[in-house]
């Protein structure tokens, strides 16, 4: 089981061929409005101060785009985690948010809660939020892909159309800026 996974609401602007050399790749995902209130939980080097605290929202690993070689051990760890979840006495399963689970599991590989490219053990590479970006950090100039997120597959037609128009406007402005810089 290797390859590249995309959520259904990913828009790819550039080829990912250059990323296929990595054993495992994805990017950070940061929701700054949430993360601002959690920064006191990490030390200056980006490590959680209290490793027992699992609730660390606002900064994690992007689950909507991941790529790996066949049989990468991290994918097996994540699958084992979810396959071993048990329901509570009411028959309900815990509501784990995968971005947080991925970050917590990658701490064993050396993951830090800092938005910089990180080369972790076992060939895991985590890229910055400006390459793989989300609607919460809308319109980054050199982005490779865009994740609409927040139930974008369930949006009204008008809202979806507005997102497409905004993307086209920004793509045009980037091309115009590049043209002017290179002229």
PDB file of C-alpha atoms in Angstrom:
ATOM      1  CA  UNK A   1       0.000   0.000   0.000  1.00  0.00           C
ATOM      2  CA  UNK A   2       1.897   2.983  -1.294  1.00  0.00           C
ATOM      3  CA  UNK A   3       1.051   5.928  -3.503  1.00  0.00           C
ATOM      4  CA  UNK A   4      -0.450   9.386  -3.125  1.00  0.00           C
ATOM      5  CA  UNK A   5      -3.737  10.036  -1.320  1.00  0.00           C
ATOM      6  CA  UNK A   6      -5.928  13.114  -1.946  1.00  0.00           C
ATOM      7  CA  UNK A   7      -9.213  14.128  -0.350  1.00  0.00           C
ATOM      8  CA  UNK A   8     -11.898  14.696  -2.961  1.00  0.00           C
ATOM      9  CA  UNK A   9     -11.734  18.479  -2.546  1.00  0.00           C
ATOM     10  CA  UNK A  10      -8.062  18.995  -3.446  1.00  0.00           C
ATOM     11  CA  UNK A  11      -7.119  21.299  -6.308  1.00  0.00           C
ATOM     12  CA  UNK A  12      -3.713  20.527  -7.746  1.00  0.00           C
ATOM     13  CA  UNK A  13      -1.849  23.455  -9.357  1.00  0.00           C
ATOM     14  CA  UNK A  14       1.553  21.867  -9.955  1.00  0.00           C
ATOM     15  CA  UNK A  15       2.874  18.348 -10.429  1.00  0.00           C
ATOM     16  CA  UNK A  16       3.768  16.278  -7.398  1.00  0.00           C
ATOM     17  CA  UNK A  17       6.408  14.302  -9.328  1.00  0.00           C
ATOM     18  CA  UNK A  18       9.198  16.001  -7.355  1.00  0.00           C
ATOM     19  CA  UNK A  19       7.695  14.689  -4.120  1.00  0.00           C
ATOM     20  CA  UNK A  20       7.696  11.046  -5.202  1.00  0.00           C
ATOM     21  CA  UNK A  21      11.331  10.689  -4.134  1.00  0.00           C
ATOM     22  CA  UNK A  22      10.299  10.870  -0.456  1.00  0.00           C
ATOM     23  CA  UNK A  23       9.474   7.734   1.525  1.00  0.00           C
ATOM     24  CA  UNK A  24       6.561   9.568   3.173  1.00  0.00           C
ATOM     25  CA  UNK A  25       5.418  13.150   2.641  1.00  0.00           C
ATOM     26  CA  UNK A  26       2.694  15.523   3.690  1.00  0.00           C
ATOM     27  CA  UNK A  27       2.584  19.027   5.199  1.00  0.00           C
ATOM     28  CA  UNK A  28       1.749  20.840   8.389  1.00  0.00           C
ATOM     29  CA  UNK A  29      -1.780  22.134   8.788  1.00  0.00           C
ATOM     30  CA  UNK A  30      -2.203  25.235  10.903  1.00  0.00           C
ATOM     31  CA  UNK A  31      -5.395  26.985  11.916  1.00  0.00           C
ATOM     32  CA  UNK A  32      -3.838  30.068  13.491  1.00  0.00           C
ATOM     33  CA  UNK A  33      -7.033  31.269  15.192  1.00  0.00           C
ATOM     34  CA  UNK A  34      -7.043  28.040  17.224  1.00  0.00           C
ATOM     35  CA  UNK A  35      -3.271  27.616  17.537  1.00  0.00           C
ATOM     36  CA  UNK A  36      -2.701  31.104  19.011  1.00  0.00           C
ATOM     37  CA  UNK A  37      -4.399  30.000  22.199  1.00  0.00           C
ATOM     38  CA  UNK A  38      -2.316  26.815  22.388  1.00  0.00           C
ATOM     39  CA  UNK A  39       1.213  28.173  21.811  1.00  0.00           C
ATOM     40  CA  UNK A  40       1.922  28.131  25.541  1.00  0.00           C
ATOM     41  CA  UNK A  41       1.738  24.329  25.370  1.00  0.00           C
ATOM     42  CA  UNK A  42       4.931  24.055  23.286  1.00  0.00           C
ATOM     43  CA  UNK A  43       8.509  24.936  24.147  1.00  0.00           C
ATOM     44  CA  UNK A  44      10.699  27.252  21.984  1.00  0.00           C
ATOM     45  CA  UNK A  45      11.952  24.225  19.995  1.00  0.00           C
ATOM     46  CA  UNK A  46       8.404  23.176  19.056  1.00  0.00           C
ATOM     47  CA  UNK A  47       7.969  20.222  21.398  1.00  0.00           C
ATOM     48  CA  UNK A  48       4.921  19.751  23.608  1.00  0.00           C
ATOM     49  CA  UNK A  49       5.722  20.785  27.180  1.00  0.00           C
ATOM     50  CA  UNK A  50       3.351  18.233  28.690  1.00  0.00           C
ATOM     51  CA  UNK A  51       3.516  15.004  26.689  1.00  0.00           C
ATOM     52  CA  UNK A  52       0.478  13.687  28.575  1.00  0.00           C
ATOM     53  CA  UNK A  53      -1.817  16.371  27.132  1.00  0.00           C
ATOM     54  CA  UNK A  54      -3.356  15.002  23.949  1.00  0.00           C
ATOM     55  CA  UNK A  55      -5.632  17.987  23.282  1.00  0.00           C
ATOM     56  CA  UNK A  56      -3.493  20.205  21.098  1.00  0.00           C
ATOM     57  CA  UNK A  57      -5.685  21.712  18.421  1.00  0.00           C
ATOM     58  CA  UNK A  58      -4.853  24.159  15.697  1.00  0.00           C
ATOM     59  CA  UNK A  59      -1.566  22.686  14.498  1.00  0.00           C
ATOM     60  CA  UNK A  60      -1.121  19.227  13.097  1.00  0.00           C
ATOM     61  CA  UNK A  61      -0.400  17.113  10.058  1.00  0.00           C
ATOM     62  CA  UNK A  62      -2.389  17.503   6.857  1.00  0.00           C
ATOM     63  CA  UNK A  63      -4.336  14.302   6.331  1.00  0.00           C
ATOM     64  CA  UNK A  64      -5.934  15.401   3.066  1.00  0.00           C
ATOM     65  CA  UNK A  65      -2.702  14.876   1.092  1.00  0.00           C
ATOM     66  CA  UNK A  66      -0.167  12.174   1.873  1.00  0.00           C
ATOM     67  CA  UNK A  67       2.236  10.132  -0.190  1.00  0.00           C
ATOM     68  CA  UNK A  68       4.404   7.158   0.692  1.00  0.00           C
ATOM     69  CA  UNK A  69       6.323   4.183  -0.586  1.00  0.00           C
ATOM     70  CA  UNK A  70       4.688   0.744  -0.289  1.00  0.00           C
ATOM     71  CA  UNK A  71       4.552  -0.629   3.269  1.00  0.00           C
ATOM     72  CA  UNK A  72       5.795   2.495   4.997  1.00  0.00           C
ATOM     73  CA  UNK A  73       5.714   1.811   8.772  1.00  0.00           C
ATOM     74  CA  UNK A  74       3.945   5.072   9.626  1.00  0.00           C
ATOM     75  CA  UNK A  75       0.881   4.157   7.556  1.00  0.00           C
ATOM     76  CA  UNK A  76       0.775   0.787   9.333  1.00  0.00           C
ATOM     77  CA  UNK A  77       0.898   2.559  12.709  1.00  0.00           C
ATOM     78  CA  UNK A  78      -2.031   4.810  11.799  1.00  0.00           C
ATOM     79  CA  UNK A  79      -4.096   1.919  10.442  1.00  0.00           C
ATOM     80  CA  UNK A  80      -3.372  -0.100  13.599  1.00  0.00           C
ATOM     81  CA  UNK A  81      -4.442   2.853  15.751  1.00  0.00           C
ATOM     82  CA  UNK A  82      -7.819   3.159  14.034  1.00  0.00           C
ATOM     83  CA  UNK A  83      -8.361  -0.595  13.696  1.00  0.00           C
ATOM     84  CA  UNK A  84      -7.858  -1.014  17.448  1.00  0.00           C
ATOM     85  CA  UNK A  85     -10.315   1.665  18.572  1.00  0.00           C
ATOM     86  CA  UNK A  86     -13.118   0.295  20.688  1.00  0.00           C
ATOM     87  CA  UNK A  87     -16.565   1.772  21.233  1.00  0.00           C
ATOM     88  CA  UNK A  88     -17.594   3.062  24.638  1.00  0.00           C
ATOM     89  CA  UNK A  89     -20.472   1.577  26.654  1.00  0.00           C
ATOM     90  CA  UNK A  90     -22.978   3.424  24.434  1.00  0.00           C
ATOM     91  CA  UNK A  91     -21.512   1.885  21.277  1.00  0.00           C
ATOM     92  CA  UNK A  92     -19.935   5.164  20.150  1.00  0.00           C
ATOM     93  CA  UNK A  93     -16.366   5.467  18.946  1.00  0.00           C
ATOM     94  CA  UNK A  94     -14.051   8.252  20.143  1.00  0.00           C
ATOM     95  CA  UNK A  95     -14.042  11.307  17.897  1.00  0.00           C
ATOM     96  CA  UNK A  96     -10.334  11.514  17.116  1.00  0.00           C
ATOM     97  CA  UNK A  97      -9.345  14.164  14.604  1.00  0.00           C
ATOM     98  CA  UNK A  98      -6.844  12.534  12.279  1.00  0.00           C
ATOM     99  CA  UNK A  99      -4.618  15.637  11.886  1.00  0.00           C
ATOM    100  CA  UNK A 100      -3.965  15.562  15.637  1.00  0.00           C
ATOM    101  CA  UNK A 101      -3.507  11.786  15.703  1.00  0.00           C
ATOM    102  CA  UNK A 102      -0.927  12.008  12.905  1.00  0.00           C
ATOM    103  CA  UNK A 103       1.016  14.726  14.737  1.00  0.00           C
ATOM    104  CA  UNK A 104       0.945  12.830  18.037  1.00  0.00           C
ATOM    105  CA  UNK A 105       2.149   9.637  16.365  1.00  0.00           C
ATOM    106  CA  UNK A 106       4.901  11.514  14.469  1.00  0.00           C
ATOM    107  CA  UNK A 107       6.316  12.916  17.714  1.00  0.00           C
ATOM    108  CA  UNK A 108       8.097   9.546  18.079  1.00  0.00           C
ATOM    109  CA  UNK A 109       9.780  10.307  14.742  1.00  0.00           C
ATOM    110  CA  UNK A 110      10.949  13.715  15.991  1.00  0.00           C
ATOM    111  CA  UNK A 111       8.011  15.904  14.901  1.00  0.00           C
ATOM    112  CA  UNK A 112       7.907  19.488  16.216  1.00  0.00           C
ATOM    113  CA  UNK A 113       5.000  21.951  16.177  1.00  0.00           C
ATOM    114  CA  UNK A 114       6.832  24.519  14.063  1.00  0.00           C
ATOM    115  CA  UNK A 115       5.906  25.485  10.496  1.00  0.00           C
ATOM    116  CA  UNK A 116       9.164  24.555   8.809  1.00  0.00           C
ATOM    117  CA  UNK A 117      10.220  21.678   6.598  1.00  0.00           C
ATOM    118  CA  UNK A 118      11.059  18.722   8.820  1.00  0.00           C
ATOM    119  CA  UNK A 119      12.994  15.607   7.906  1.00  0.00           C
ATOM    120  CA  UNK A 120      12.021  13.007  10.501  1.00  0.00           C
ATOM    121  CA  UNK A 121      13.190   9.455  11.086  1.00  0.00           C
ATOM    122  CA  UNK A 122      12.019   6.634   8.792  1.00  0.00           C
ATOM    123  CA  UNK A 123      12.161   8.930   5.754  1.00  0.00           C
ATOM    124  CA  UNK A 124       9.187  11.057   6.846  1.00  0.00           C
ATOM    125  CA  UNK A 125       9.220  14.565   5.318  1.00  0.00           C
ATOM    126  CA  UNK A 126       6.793  17.242   6.472  1.00  0.00           C
ATOM    127  CA  UNK A 127       6.509  20.357   4.299  1.00  0.00           C
ATOM    128  CA  UNK A 128       5.484  23.877   5.264  1.00  0.00           C
ATOM    129  CA  UNK A 129       1.953  25.228   5.079  1.00  0.00           C
ATOM    130  CA  UNK A 130       2.812  27.453   2.105  1.00  0.00           C
ATOM    131  CA  UNK A 131       3.196  24.461  -0.253  1.00  0.00           C
ATOM    132  CA  UNK A 132       0.045  22.522   0.623  1.00  0.00           C
ATOM    133  CA  UNK A 133      -2.497  25.048   1.829  1.00  0.00           C
ATOM    134  CA  UNK A 134      -6.033  25.132   3.105  1.00  0.00           C
ATOM    135  CA  UNK A 135      -8.937  27.518   2.980  1.00  0.00           C
ATOM    136  CA  UNK A 136      -8.009  28.672   6.486  1.00  0.00           C
ATOM    137  CA  UNK A 137      -4.781  30.024   5.013  1.00  0.00           C
ATOM    138  CA  UNK A 138      -6.257  31.090   1.727  1.00  0.00           C
ATOM    139  CA  UNK A 139      -4.260  31.923  -1.399  1.00  0.00           C
ATOM    140  CA  UNK A 140      -0.568  31.343  -0.936  1.00  0.00           C
ATOM    141  CA  UNK A 141       1.344  32.412  -4.023  1.00  0.00           C
ATOM    142  CA  UNK A 142       3.670  29.440  -4.522  1.00  0.00           C
ATOM    143  CA  UNK A 143       1.276  26.763  -3.361  1.00  0.00           C
ATOM    144  CA  UNK A 144       1.285  23.395  -5.069  1.00  0.00           C
ATOM    145  CA  UNK A 145      -2.214  22.422  -4.073  1.00  0.00           C
ATOM    146  CA  UNK A 146      -5.246  23.784  -2.309  1.00  0.00           C
ATOM    147  CA  UNK A 147      -7.502  21.897   0.116  1.00  0.00           C
ATOM    148  CA  UNK A 148     -10.930  23.496   0.263  1.00  0.00           C
ATOM    149  CA  UNK A 149     -11.746  21.700   3.560  1.00  0.00           C
ATOM    150  CA  UNK A 150     -14.586  22.433   5.961  1.00  0.00           C
ATOM    151  CA  UNK A 151     -17.164  20.280   4.133  1.00  0.00           C
ATOM    152  CA  UNK A 152     -16.476  21.938   0.800  1.00  0.00           C
ATOM    153  CA  UNK A 153     -17.905  18.885  -0.973  1.00  0.00           C
ATOM    154  CA  UNK A 154     -21.203  19.812   0.665  1.00  0.00           C
ATOM    155  CA  UNK A 155     -21.244  23.504  -0.210  1.00  0.00           C
ATOM    156  CA  UNK A 156     -23.983  25.255  -2.054  1.00  0.00           C
ATOM    157  CA  UNK A 157     -23.360  25.768  -5.765  1.00  0.00           C
ATOM    158  CA  UNK A 158     -22.911  29.533  -5.307  1.00  0.00           C
ATOM    159  CA  UNK A 159     -20.303  29.182  -2.557  1.00  0.00           C
ATOM    160  CA  UNK A 160     -18.381  26.614  -4.610  1.00  0.00           C
ATOM    161  CA  UNK A 161     -18.510  28.920  -7.637  1.00  0.00           C
ATOM    162  CA  UNK A 162     -17.187  31.849  -5.568  1.00  0.00           C
ATOM    163  CA  UNK A 163     -14.226  29.752  -4.403  1.00  0.00           C
ATOM    164  CA  UNK A 164     -13.433  28.840  -8.028  1.00  0.00           C
ATOM    165  CA  UNK A 165     -13.612  32.499  -9.082  1.00  0.00           C
ATOM    166  CA  UNK A 166     -11.307  33.590  -6.231  1.00  0.00           C
ATOM    167  CA  UNK A 167      -8.780  30.925  -7.198  1.00  0.00           C
ATOM    168  CA  UNK A 168      -8.794  32.038 -10.843  1.00  0.00           C
ATOM    169  CA  UNK A 169      -8.319  35.692  -9.848  1.00  0.00           C
ATOM    170  CA  UNK A 170      -5.359  34.839  -7.628  1.00  0.00           C
ATOM    171  CA  UNK A 171      -3.818  32.561 -10.260  1.00  0.00           C
ATOM    172  CA  UNK A 172      -4.050  35.403 -12.770  1.00  0.00           C
ATOM    173  CA  UNK A 173      -2.489  37.914 -10.348  1.00  0.00           C
ATOM    174  CA  UNK A 174       0.396  35.490  -9.624  1.00  0.00           C
ATOM    175  CA  UNK A 175       1.071  35.060 -13.347  1.00  0.00           C
ATOM    176  CA  UNK A 176       0.905  38.815 -13.887  1.00  0.00           C
ATOM    177  CA  UNK A 177       3.346  39.420 -11.015  1.00  0.00           C
ATOM    178  CA  UNK A 178       5.746  36.811 -12.414  1.00  0.00           C
ATOM    179  CA  UNK A 179       5.513  38.399 -15.842  1.00  0.00           C
ATOM    180  CA  UNK A 180       6.229  41.862 -14.469  1.00  0.00           C
ATOM    181  CA  UNK A 181       9.133  40.611 -12.344  1.00  0.00           C
ATOM    182  CA  UNK A 182      10.692  38.736 -15.286  1.00  0.00           C
ATOM    183  CA  UNK A 183      10.157  41.558 -17.825  1.00  0.00           C
TER     184      UNK A 183
END
